[in-house]
């Protein structure tokens, strides 16, 4: 294990950085941590267990995946990147995930991003192709076409994108969900007849809802208490199937 107390740690490796023994014991303690390698950690108990204030990672030379467990009370992201087109980042949080710089610059770049742990995710900017969430109140702005995998929220979800959003199943209980694909992005059904969104108040904004704007229509299945939609930016179509009234 490495312990810098309130100091910072920077590690650069020509290979991967892994645990010598897969376990849940804290591997690195520091105020600021920067890791550059071909890959970081491994799935399951092979994840790197860290307790840090801020985190910077880069596995673009692999390009490799990153598996990180927060053993503290959350941390601020500087930048986390796998290089963009490939690689997975899995963050299991013990506290809130925040933007340490507080800017609109991209914080996390990967093919697949999974955020687990049931904690808050606050004002994070991403450039990912697939997003999976098990989190509390969550606010994310993404760049590029996005697929949202099966996700569970214990707080409000605010997701903004500049292109298509394809939905599997978002389960938010009675919490509010807001999905915004802008005036050019469509919000699409990615799981057939299975429900797409369970929420209290649902707000959907896009060019089209349940329609790709060309030929394919597949209704969004929802179970909500109230609904707000807006496709006026593109004068688009809306195809929705609500299960129990709203």
Coordinates of C-alpha atoms in Angstrom, one line a residue:
X1 CA 0.0 0.0 0.0
X2 CA 1.0 3.6 -0.5
X3 CA 0.2 6.3 2.0
X4 CA 1.0 10.0 1.5
X5 CA -1.4 11.3 4.1
X6 CA -2.3 14.8 2.9
X7 CA 0.4 14.7 0.2
X8 CA 0.0 13.9 -3.4
X9 CA 1.1 10.8 -5.4
X10 CA 1.9 10.6 -9.1
X11 CA 2.6 7.2 -10.7
X12 CA 3.5 6.6 -14.3
X13 CA 3.9 3.1 -15.6
X14 CA 4.7 1.6 -19.0
X15 CA 2.5 -1.3 -18.1
X16 CA -0.6 -1.8 -16.0
X17 CA -1.1 -0.9 -12.3
X18 CA -2.8 -3.6 -10.3
X19 CA -3.2 -5.0 -6.8
X20 CA -0.7 -7.6 -5.8
X21 CA -3.5 -9.4 -4.1
X22 CA -7.2 -8.9 -5.0
X23 CA -8.9 -7.6 -1.9
X24 CA -10.8 -4.6 -0.5
X25 CA -8.0 -3.2 1.6
X26 CA -7.1 0.4 0.7
X27 CA -4.1 0.5 -1.7
X28 CA -3.5 4.2 -2.0
X29 CA -4.1 7.2 0.4
X30 CA -3.3 10.7 -0.8
X31 CA -4.8 14.1 -1.2
X32 CA -4.2 14.2 -4.9
X33 CA -3.6 11.0 -7.0
X34 CA -2.4 10.9 -10.7
X35 CA -2.1 7.5 -12.4
X36 CA -0.8 6.9 -15.9
X37 CA -0.6 3.3 -17.2
X38 CA -1.9 0.9 -19.9
X39 CA -4.6 -0.2 -17.5
X40 CA -5.7 0.2 -13.8
X41 CA -7.0 -2.6 -11.6
X42 CA -9.2 -5.4 -12.6
X43 CA -12.9 -6.4 -12.2
X44 CA -14.4 -7.3 -8.9
X45 CA -12.0 -7.4 -5.9
X46 CA -9.1 -6.6 -8.3
X47 CA -10.2 -3.0 -8.4
X48 CA -7.7 -0.4 -7.1
X49 CA -8.9 0.7 -3.6
X50 CA -8.2 4.4 -3.2
X51 CA -8.8 7.1 -0.6
X52 CA -8.1 10.4 -2.3
X53 CA -9.3 14.0 -2.6
X54 CA -8.8 14.4 -6.3
X55 CA -8.1 11.9 -9.1
X56 CA -6.4 12.1 -12.5
X57 CA -6.0 8.9 -14.7
X58 CA -4.8 8.2 -18.2
X59 CA -4.8 4.7 -19.8
X60 CA -4.9 5.9 -23.4
X61 CA -1.5 4.2 -24.1
X62 CA -3.2 0.8 -23.6
X63 CA -5.8 1.7 -24.3
X64 CA -6.9 0.0 -21.2
X65 CA -9.8 -0.1 -18.7
X66 CA -9.9 1.4 -15.2
X67 CA -11.5 -0.2 -12.1
X68 CA -11.4 2.0 -9.0
X69 CA -13.1 1.7 -5.6
X70 CA -13.5 4.8 -3.5
X71 CA -12.6 3.9 0.1
X72 CA -13.1 7.4 1.3
X73 CA -16.0 9.9 1.2
X74 CA -15.9 10.7 -2.4
X75 CA -13.4 12.6 -4.6
X76 CA -13.2 15.3 -7.2
X77 CA -12.4 14.3 -10.8
X78 CA -9.6 16.3 -12.6
X79 CA -9.7 14.1 -15.8
X80 CA -10.2 10.4 -16.3
X81 CA -9.5 9.0 -19.8
X82 CA -9.0 5.7 -21.6
X83 CA -8.4 7.4 -24.9
X84 CA -12.1 7.6 -25.9
X85 CA -13.0 5.0 -28.4
X86 CA -12.3 1.9 -26.3
X87 CA -11.9 1.1 -22.7
X88 CA -14.2 0.9 -19.7
X89 CA -14.1 3.0 -16.5
X90 CA -15.8 1.5 -13.4
X91 CA -16.1 3.8 -10.4
X92 CA -17.5 2.4 -7.2
X93 CA -18.0 5.4 -4.9
X94 CA -18.0 5.7 -1.2
X95 CA -19.1 9.3 -1.4
X96 CA -20.0 12.0 -3.9
X97 CA -18.3 12.2 -7.3
X98 CA -17.7 15.8 -8.2
X99 CA -15.9 18.0 -10.8
X100 CA -12.8 19.2 -9.0
X101 CA -12.2 22.0 -11.5
X102 CA -15.8 23.2 -11.6
X103 CA -15.6 23.9 -15.4
X104 CA -17.5 22.7 -18.4
X105 CA -14.5 20.9 -19.8
X106 CA -14.8 17.1 -20.2
X107 CA -14.0 15.2 -17.0
X108 CA -14.3 11.6 -18.1
X109 CA -13.6 10.0 -21.5
X110 CA -14.2 6.3 -22.2
X111 CA -16.2 3.9 -24.3
X112 CA -18.2 2.6 -21.3
X113 CA -18.6 4.4 -17.9
X114 CA -20.2 2.7 -14.9
X115 CA -20.7 4.6 -11.7
X116 CA -21.8 2.5 -8.8
X117 CA -22.1 2.8 -5.0
X118 CA -25.4 4.8 -4.7
X119 CA -23.7 8.1 -4.1
X120 CA -24.3 11.6 -5.6
X121 CA -22.8 12.5 -9.0
X122 CA -22.5 16.3 -9.2
X123 CA -22.0 18.3 -12.5
X124 CA -19.8 15.8 -14.3
X125 CA -19.0 16.3 -18.0
X126 CA -18.5 13.1 -20.0
X127 CA -17.6 11.9 -23.5
X128 CA -18.7 8.3 -23.4
X129 CA -20.7 5.9 -25.6
X130 CA -22.5 3.9 -22.8
X131 CA -23.4 5.0 -19.3
X132 CA -24.5 2.7 -16.4
X133 CA -25.6 4.3 -13.1
X134 CA -26.3 3.1 -9.6
X135 CA -26.3 6.5 -7.9
X136 CA -28.0 9.1 -5.8
X137 CA -28.9 12.6 -7.1
X138 CA -27.0 12.8 -10.5
X139 CA -26.2 15.5 -13.0
X140 CA -24.2 14.6 -16.1
X141 CA -23.6 16.4 -19.4
X142 CA -22.4 14.1 -22.2
X143 CA -21.0 14.6 -25.7
X144 CA -21.9 12.3 -28.5
X145 CA -24.5 9.5 -29.1
X146 CA -25.2 7.8 -25.8
X147 CA -26.7 4.5 -24.7
X148 CA -28.0 4.5 -21.1
X149 CA -27.9 0.9 -19.7
X150 CA -30.1 -0.4 -16.9
X151 CA -29.7 2.1 -14.1
X152 CA -31.0 2.7 -10.6
X153 CA -31.3 6.1 -9.1
X154 CA -32.2 7.0 -5.5
X155 CA -32.2 10.7 -6.3
X156 CA -33.1 13.0 -9.2
X157 CA -31.4 12.4 -12.6
X158 CA -30.5 15.2 -14.9
X159 CA -28.9 14.0 -18.1
X160 CA -28.0 16.4 -21.0
X161 CA -26.6 15.3 -24.3
X162 CA -25.9 16.9 -27.7
X163 CA -27.0 13.8 -29.7
X164 CA -29.2 10.7 -29.6
X165 CA -29.9 9.1 -26.2
X166 CA -30.9 5.4 -26.4
X167 CA -32.6 4.1 -23.3
X168 CA -32.6 0.7 -21.6
X169 CA -34.2 0.8 -18.2
X170 CA -33.9 3.7 -15.8
X171 CA -35.5 3.0 -12.4
X172 CA -35.7 6.2 -10.3
X173 CA -38.7 5.4 -8.0
X174 CA -40.6 8.6 -7.3
X175 CA -37.6 10.8 -8.1
X176 CA -37.6 13.2 -11.0
X177 CA -35.8 12.4 -14.3
X178 CA -34.9 14.9 -16.9
X179 CA -33.4 13.7 -20.2
X180 CA -32.4 16.4 -22.8
X181 CA -31.0 15.4 -26.2
X182 CA -31.1 18.9 -27.5
X183 CA -32.9 20.0 -30.7
X184 CA -31.0 17.5 -32.9
X185 CA -30.8 14.4 -30.8
X186 CA -33.6 11.8 -30.5
X187 CA -34.5 9.9 -27.4
X188 CA -34.9 6.2 -28.5
X189 CA -36.0 2.9 -27.1
X190 CA -33.1 0.4 -26.7
X191 CA -34.9 -2.5 -25.0
X192 CA -38.0 -3.4 -27.0
X193 CA -41.2 -3.7 -25.0
X194 CA -39.4 -3.4 -21.6
X195 CA -40.0 -0.3 -19.6
X196 CA -37.6 2.6 -20.3
X197 CA -38.2 5.0 -17.4
X198 CA -39.8 4.7 -14.0
X199 CA -39.9 8.0 -12.2
X200 CA -42.1 10.7 -10.5
X201 CA -41.9 13.7 -12.8
X202 CA -40.4 12.9 -16.2
X203 CA -39.1 15.6 -18.6
X204 CA -38.1 14.6 -22.1
X205 CA -36.6 17.1 -24.6
X206 CA -35.3 16.1 -28.0
X207 CA -35.8 16.2 -31.8
X208 CA -38.1 13.2 -31.6
X209 CA -39.2 10.8 -28.9
X210 CA -39.5 7.1 -29.7
X211 CA -38.7 7.9 -33.4
X212 CA -35.4 8.1 -35.1
X213 CA -36.5 10.9 -37.4
X214 CA -36.3 8.8 -40.5
X215 CA -38.4 5.5 -40.6
X216 CA -38.1 3.6 -37.3
X217 CA -40.7 4.1 -34.6
X218 CA -40.5 2.3 -31.3
X219 CA -42.5 3.8 -28.4
X220 CA -40.8 4.8 -25.2
X221 CA -42.3 2.8 -22.3
X222 CA -42.7 4.8 -19.2
X223 CA -44.3 4.6 -15.7
X224 CA -44.5 8.1 -14.3
X225 CA -46.7 10.4 -12.2
X226 CA -46.3 13.5 -14.4
X227 CA -44.9 14.1 -17.9
X228 CA -43.4 17.1 -19.7
X229 CA -42.2 16.8 -23.3
X230 CA -40.7 19.2 -25.9
X231 CA -39.8 18.4 -29.5
X232 CA -40.6 21.9 -30.8
X233 CA -37.0 22.6 -31.6
X234 CA -37.3 20.2 -34.6
X235 CA -41.1 20.0 -34.8
X236 CA -40.6 16.4 -34.1
X237 CA -42.8 13.4 -33.3
X238 CA -43.5 11.8 -29.9
X239 CA -44.4 8.1 -29.4
X240 CA -44.9 7.2 -25.7
X241 CA -46.5 4.2 -24.0
X242 CA -47.4 4.9 -20.3
X243 CA -48.3 1.9 -18.2
X244 CA -50.7 3.2 -15.5
X245 CA -51.8 6.8 -16.2
X246 CA -50.3 10.1 -15.2

